[in-house]
Short mmCIF file of C-alpha atoms in Angstrom, two decimals:
data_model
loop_
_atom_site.label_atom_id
_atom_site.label_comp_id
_atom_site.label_asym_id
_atom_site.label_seq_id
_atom_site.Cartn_x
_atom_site.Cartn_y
_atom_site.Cartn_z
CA UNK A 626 29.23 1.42 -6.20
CA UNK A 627 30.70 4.87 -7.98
CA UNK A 628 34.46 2.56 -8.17
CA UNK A 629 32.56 -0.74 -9.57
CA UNK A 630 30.73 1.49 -12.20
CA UNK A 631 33.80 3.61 -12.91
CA UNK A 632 35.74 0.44 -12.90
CA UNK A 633 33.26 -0.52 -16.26
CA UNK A 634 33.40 2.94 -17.73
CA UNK A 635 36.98 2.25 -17.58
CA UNK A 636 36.97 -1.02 -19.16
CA UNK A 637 34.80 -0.45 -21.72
CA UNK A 638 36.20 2.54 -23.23
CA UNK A 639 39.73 0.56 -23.15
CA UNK A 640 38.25 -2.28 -24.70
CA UNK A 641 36.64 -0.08 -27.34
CA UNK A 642 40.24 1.63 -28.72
CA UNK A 643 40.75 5.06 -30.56
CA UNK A 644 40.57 4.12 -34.28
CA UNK A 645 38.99 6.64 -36.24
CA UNK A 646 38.61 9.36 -33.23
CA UNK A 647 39.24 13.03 -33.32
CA UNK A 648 41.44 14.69 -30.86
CA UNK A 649 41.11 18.10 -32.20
CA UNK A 650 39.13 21.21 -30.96
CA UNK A 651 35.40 20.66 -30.30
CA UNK A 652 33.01 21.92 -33.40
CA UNK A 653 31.49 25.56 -32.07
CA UNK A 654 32.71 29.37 -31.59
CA UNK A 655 35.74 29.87 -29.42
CA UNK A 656 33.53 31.38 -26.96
CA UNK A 657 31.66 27.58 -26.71
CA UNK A 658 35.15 25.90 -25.86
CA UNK A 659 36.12 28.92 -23.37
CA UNK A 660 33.17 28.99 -21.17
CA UNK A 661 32.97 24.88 -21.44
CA UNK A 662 36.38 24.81 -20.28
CA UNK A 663 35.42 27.36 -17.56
CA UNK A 664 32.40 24.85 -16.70
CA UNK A 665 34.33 21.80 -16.13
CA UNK A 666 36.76 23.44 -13.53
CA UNK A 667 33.42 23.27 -11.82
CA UNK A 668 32.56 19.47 -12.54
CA UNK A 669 36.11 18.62 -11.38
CA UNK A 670 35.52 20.25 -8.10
CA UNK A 671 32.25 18.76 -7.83
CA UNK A 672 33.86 15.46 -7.70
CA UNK A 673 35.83 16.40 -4.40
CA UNK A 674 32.90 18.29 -3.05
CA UNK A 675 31.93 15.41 -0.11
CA UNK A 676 33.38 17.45 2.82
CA UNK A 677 29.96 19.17 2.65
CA UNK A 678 28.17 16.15 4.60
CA UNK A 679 31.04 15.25 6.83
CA UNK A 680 29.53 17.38 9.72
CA UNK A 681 26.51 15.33 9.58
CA UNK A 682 28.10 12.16 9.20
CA UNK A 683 30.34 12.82 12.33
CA UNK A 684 27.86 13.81 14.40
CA UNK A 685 27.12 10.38 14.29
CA UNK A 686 29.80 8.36 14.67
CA UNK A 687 30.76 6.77 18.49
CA UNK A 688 33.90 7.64 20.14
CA UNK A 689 36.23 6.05 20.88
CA UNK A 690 38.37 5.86 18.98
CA UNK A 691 38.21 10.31 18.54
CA UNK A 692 35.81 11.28 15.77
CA UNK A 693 38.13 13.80 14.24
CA UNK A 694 40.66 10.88 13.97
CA UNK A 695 38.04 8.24 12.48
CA UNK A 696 37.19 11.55 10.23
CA UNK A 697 40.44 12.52 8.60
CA UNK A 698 41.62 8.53 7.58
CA UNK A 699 37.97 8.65 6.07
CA UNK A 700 39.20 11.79 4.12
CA UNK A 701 42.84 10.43 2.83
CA UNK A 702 40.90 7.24 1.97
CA UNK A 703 37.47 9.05 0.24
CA UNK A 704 40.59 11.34 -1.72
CA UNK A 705 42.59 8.10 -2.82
CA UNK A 706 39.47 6.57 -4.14
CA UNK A 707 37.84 9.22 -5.67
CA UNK A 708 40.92 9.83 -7.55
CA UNK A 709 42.10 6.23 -8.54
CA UNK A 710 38.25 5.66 -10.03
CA UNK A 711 37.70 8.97 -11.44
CA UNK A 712 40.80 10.04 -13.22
CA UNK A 713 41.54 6.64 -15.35
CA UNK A 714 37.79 7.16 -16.26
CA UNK A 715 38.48 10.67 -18.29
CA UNK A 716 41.75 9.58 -19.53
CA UNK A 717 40.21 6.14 -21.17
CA UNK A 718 37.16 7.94 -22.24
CA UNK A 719 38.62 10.16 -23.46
CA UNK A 720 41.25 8.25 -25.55
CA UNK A 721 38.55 5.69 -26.89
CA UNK A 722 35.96 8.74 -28.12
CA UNK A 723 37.82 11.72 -28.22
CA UNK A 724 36.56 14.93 -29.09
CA UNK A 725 33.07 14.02 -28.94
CA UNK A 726 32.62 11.80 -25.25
CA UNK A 727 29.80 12.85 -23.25
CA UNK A 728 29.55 14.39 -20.15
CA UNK A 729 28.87 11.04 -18.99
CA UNK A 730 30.92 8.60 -20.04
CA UNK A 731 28.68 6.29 -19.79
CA UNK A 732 26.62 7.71 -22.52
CA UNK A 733 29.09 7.42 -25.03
CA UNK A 734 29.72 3.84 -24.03
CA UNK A 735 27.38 1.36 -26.18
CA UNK A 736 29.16 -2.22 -26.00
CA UNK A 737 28.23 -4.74 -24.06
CA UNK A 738 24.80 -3.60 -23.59
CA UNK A 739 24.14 -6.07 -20.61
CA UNK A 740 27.49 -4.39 -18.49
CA UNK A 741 26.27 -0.78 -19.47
CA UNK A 742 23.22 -1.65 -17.97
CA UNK A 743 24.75 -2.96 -15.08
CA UNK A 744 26.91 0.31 -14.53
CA UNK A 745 23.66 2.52 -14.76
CA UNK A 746 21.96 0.19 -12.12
CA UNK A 747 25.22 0.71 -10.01
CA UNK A 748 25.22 4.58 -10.53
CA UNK A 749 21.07 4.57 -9.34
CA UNK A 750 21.70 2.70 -6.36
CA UNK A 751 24.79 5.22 -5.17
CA UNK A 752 22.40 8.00 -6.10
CA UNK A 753 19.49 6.78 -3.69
CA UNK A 754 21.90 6.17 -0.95
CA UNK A 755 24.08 9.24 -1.37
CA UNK A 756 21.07 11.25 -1.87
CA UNK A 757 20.03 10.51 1.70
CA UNK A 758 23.12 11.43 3.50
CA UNK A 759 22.93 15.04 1.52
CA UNK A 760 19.74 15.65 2.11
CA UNK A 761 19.77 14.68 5.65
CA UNK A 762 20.00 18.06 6.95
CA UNK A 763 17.21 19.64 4.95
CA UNK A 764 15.21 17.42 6.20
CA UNK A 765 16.17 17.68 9.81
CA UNK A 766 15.37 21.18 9.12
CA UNK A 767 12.03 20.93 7.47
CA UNK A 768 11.08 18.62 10.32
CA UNK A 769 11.95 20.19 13.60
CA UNK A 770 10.42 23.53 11.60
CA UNK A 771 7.20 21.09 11.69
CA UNK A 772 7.46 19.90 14.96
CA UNK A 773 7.99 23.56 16.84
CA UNK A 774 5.33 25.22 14.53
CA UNK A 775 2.54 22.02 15.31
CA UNK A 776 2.01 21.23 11.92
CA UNK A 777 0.26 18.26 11.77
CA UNK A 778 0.50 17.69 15.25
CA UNK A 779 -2.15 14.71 15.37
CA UNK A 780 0.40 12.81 12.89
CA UNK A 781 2.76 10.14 14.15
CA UNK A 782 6.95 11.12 14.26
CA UNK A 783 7.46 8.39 11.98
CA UNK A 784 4.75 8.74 9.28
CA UNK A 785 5.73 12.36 9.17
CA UNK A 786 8.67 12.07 8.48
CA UNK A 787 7.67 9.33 5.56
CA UNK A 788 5.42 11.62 4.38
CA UNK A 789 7.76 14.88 4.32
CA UNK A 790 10.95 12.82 2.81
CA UNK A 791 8.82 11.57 0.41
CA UNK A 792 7.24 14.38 -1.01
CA UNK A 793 10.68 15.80 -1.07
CA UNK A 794 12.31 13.24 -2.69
CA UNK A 795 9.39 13.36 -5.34
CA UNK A 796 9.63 17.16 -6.30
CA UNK A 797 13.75 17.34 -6.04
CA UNK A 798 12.88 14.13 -8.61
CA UNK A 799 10.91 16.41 -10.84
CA UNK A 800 12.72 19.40 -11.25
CA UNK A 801 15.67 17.13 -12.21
CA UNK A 802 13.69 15.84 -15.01
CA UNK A 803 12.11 19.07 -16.05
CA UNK A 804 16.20 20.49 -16.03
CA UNK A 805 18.18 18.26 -18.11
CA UNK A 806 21.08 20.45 -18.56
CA UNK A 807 22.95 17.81 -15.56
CA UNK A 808 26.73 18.38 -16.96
CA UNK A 809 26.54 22.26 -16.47
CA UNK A 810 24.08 22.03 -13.13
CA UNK A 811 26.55 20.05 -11.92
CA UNK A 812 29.21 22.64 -12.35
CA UNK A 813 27.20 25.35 -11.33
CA UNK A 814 26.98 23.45 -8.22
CA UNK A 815 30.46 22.57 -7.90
CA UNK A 816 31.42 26.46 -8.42
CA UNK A 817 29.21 28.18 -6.02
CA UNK A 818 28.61 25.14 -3.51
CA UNK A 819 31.42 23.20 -3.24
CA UNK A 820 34.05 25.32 -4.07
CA UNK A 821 33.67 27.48 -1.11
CA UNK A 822 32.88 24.66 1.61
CA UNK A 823 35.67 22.46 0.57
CA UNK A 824 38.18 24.53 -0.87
CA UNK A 825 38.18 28.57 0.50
CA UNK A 826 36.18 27.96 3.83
CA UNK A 827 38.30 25.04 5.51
CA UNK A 828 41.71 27.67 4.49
CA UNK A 829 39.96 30.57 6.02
CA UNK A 830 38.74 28.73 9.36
CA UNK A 831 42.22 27.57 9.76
CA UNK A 832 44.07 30.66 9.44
CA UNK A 833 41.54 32.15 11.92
CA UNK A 834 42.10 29.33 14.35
CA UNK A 835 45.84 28.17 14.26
CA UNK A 836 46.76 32.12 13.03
CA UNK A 837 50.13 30.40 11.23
CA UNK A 838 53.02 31.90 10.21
CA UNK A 839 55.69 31.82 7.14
CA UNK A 840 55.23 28.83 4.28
CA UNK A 841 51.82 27.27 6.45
CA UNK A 842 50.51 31.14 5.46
CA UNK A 843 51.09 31.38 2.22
CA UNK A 844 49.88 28.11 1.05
CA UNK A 845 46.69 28.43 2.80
CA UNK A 846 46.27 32.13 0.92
CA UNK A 847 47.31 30.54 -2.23
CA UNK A 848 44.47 27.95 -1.91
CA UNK A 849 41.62 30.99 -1.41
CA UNK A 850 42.71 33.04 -4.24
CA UNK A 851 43.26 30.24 -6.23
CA UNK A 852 40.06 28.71 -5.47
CA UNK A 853 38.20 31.79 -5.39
CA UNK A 854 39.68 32.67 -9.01
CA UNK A 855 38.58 29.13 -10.98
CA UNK A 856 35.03 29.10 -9.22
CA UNK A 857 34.15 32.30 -10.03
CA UNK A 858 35.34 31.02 -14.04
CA UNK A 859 33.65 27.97 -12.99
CA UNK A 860 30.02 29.73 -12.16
CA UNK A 861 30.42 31.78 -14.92
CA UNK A 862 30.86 29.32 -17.43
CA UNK A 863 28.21 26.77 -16.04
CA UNK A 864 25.62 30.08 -16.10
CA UNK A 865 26.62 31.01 -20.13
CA UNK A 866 26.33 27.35 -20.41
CA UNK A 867 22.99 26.34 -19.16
CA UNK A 868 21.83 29.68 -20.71
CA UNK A 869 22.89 28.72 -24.34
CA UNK A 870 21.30 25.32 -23.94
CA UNK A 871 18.23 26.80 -22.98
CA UNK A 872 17.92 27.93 -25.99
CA UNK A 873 16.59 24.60 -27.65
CA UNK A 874 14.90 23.10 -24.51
CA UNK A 875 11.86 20.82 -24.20
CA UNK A 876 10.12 19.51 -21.42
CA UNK A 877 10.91 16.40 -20.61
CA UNK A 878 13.53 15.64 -23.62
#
């Protein structure tokens, strides 16, 4: 779903050309461009951030073939992917509206109405099913915290569980209304979520495993302090961000 969608965020903005855009420097203080600069380091490592789930999904896959072998082709293939639909996306978008393209590109797209429309169906139905795969071990949590403390202990396994995943699903639901501020949540998150598991962590685990020596070393220290530097900028950024936005919040709007 996210390449068929990008695939039309793509097209679209292509389609749509650059006459009459403005490349220049966003309107706002300096301080505005800084710290949204310093935000979308965070979005950009939000978009590599699956390695968080990849526990849980190999946990369930069936060997053979080796689930560490089934897991790293998934990697160099999620990588490839994510990269050939994601990158032509902010180049195009960014060529067809410039200085002033949303967050989401598919907000500043308006033409055809009937494929925009499409794309947002696409992007609700990767939502639902990507939402389930994250949140699959809070709820394996929440439930075997149920289970050992007898709550509800006349209910059946399987309507709990309907009932607890549902109420979840509802109130995650509502706070994400309430909190529109998505493009700098979603940096925050990449900064102080992401970054670490997929970035510093893996680097950290290795050199405390495989204890390498000369080049293998350095790159893996260059990748924490790195890492470490631009989502620290990242978190800080998203925080000044969401906080200036704040400012002129309404419910639901």
């Amino acid at each position: 779903m996210s390449v068929m969608y990008s695939m039309i965020a793509f097209i679209a903005s292509a389609v749509k050309g650059h006459s009459g855009v403005s490349y220049g420097k966003r309107s706002g203080s300096a301080a505005d461009r800084t710290f949204g600069t310093f935000n979308s380091l965070g979005t950009v490592m939000f978009a590599f951030g699956g390695q968080v789930v990849m526990p849980e999904i190999q946990a369930t896959l069936s060997v053979p073939p080796p689930a560490v072998q089934s897991m790293m082709n998934s990697v160099y293939f999620a990588y490839v992917v994510v990269t050939f639909a994601y990158f032509p996306v902010a180049t195009a978008g960014y060529a067809a509206y410039g200085n002033e393209v949303n967050a989401d590109v598919l907000l500043s797209v308006s033409q055809p109405p009937a494929l925009i429309a499409v794309a947002n169906f696409m992007v609700l139905v990767h939502i639902a099913a990507s939402y389930q795969v994250f949140a699959q071990p809070v709820f394996e949590n929440i439930e075997t915290l149920m289970t050992k403390n007898q709550v509800w202990p006349s209910m059946q396994p399987r309507l709990m569980r309907a009932v607890v995943r549902s109420l979840y699903v509802v109130m995650t639901t509502f706070v994400a209304i309430c909190i529109p501020f998505f493009a700098d949540l979603m940096g925050l998150i990449g900064a102080a979520g992401f970054t670490p598991m997929t970035f510093i962590l893996p680097c950290v685990f290795w050199l405390k495993a495989k204890q390498p020596q000369g080049i293998t070393f350095w790159i893996n220290i260059t990748i924490i302090v790195v890492f470490s530097v631009g989502g620290l900028l990242a978190a800080i950024g998203s925080i000044r961000q969401i906080a200036m936005h704040a400012r002129t919040y309404d419910l639901f709007h």
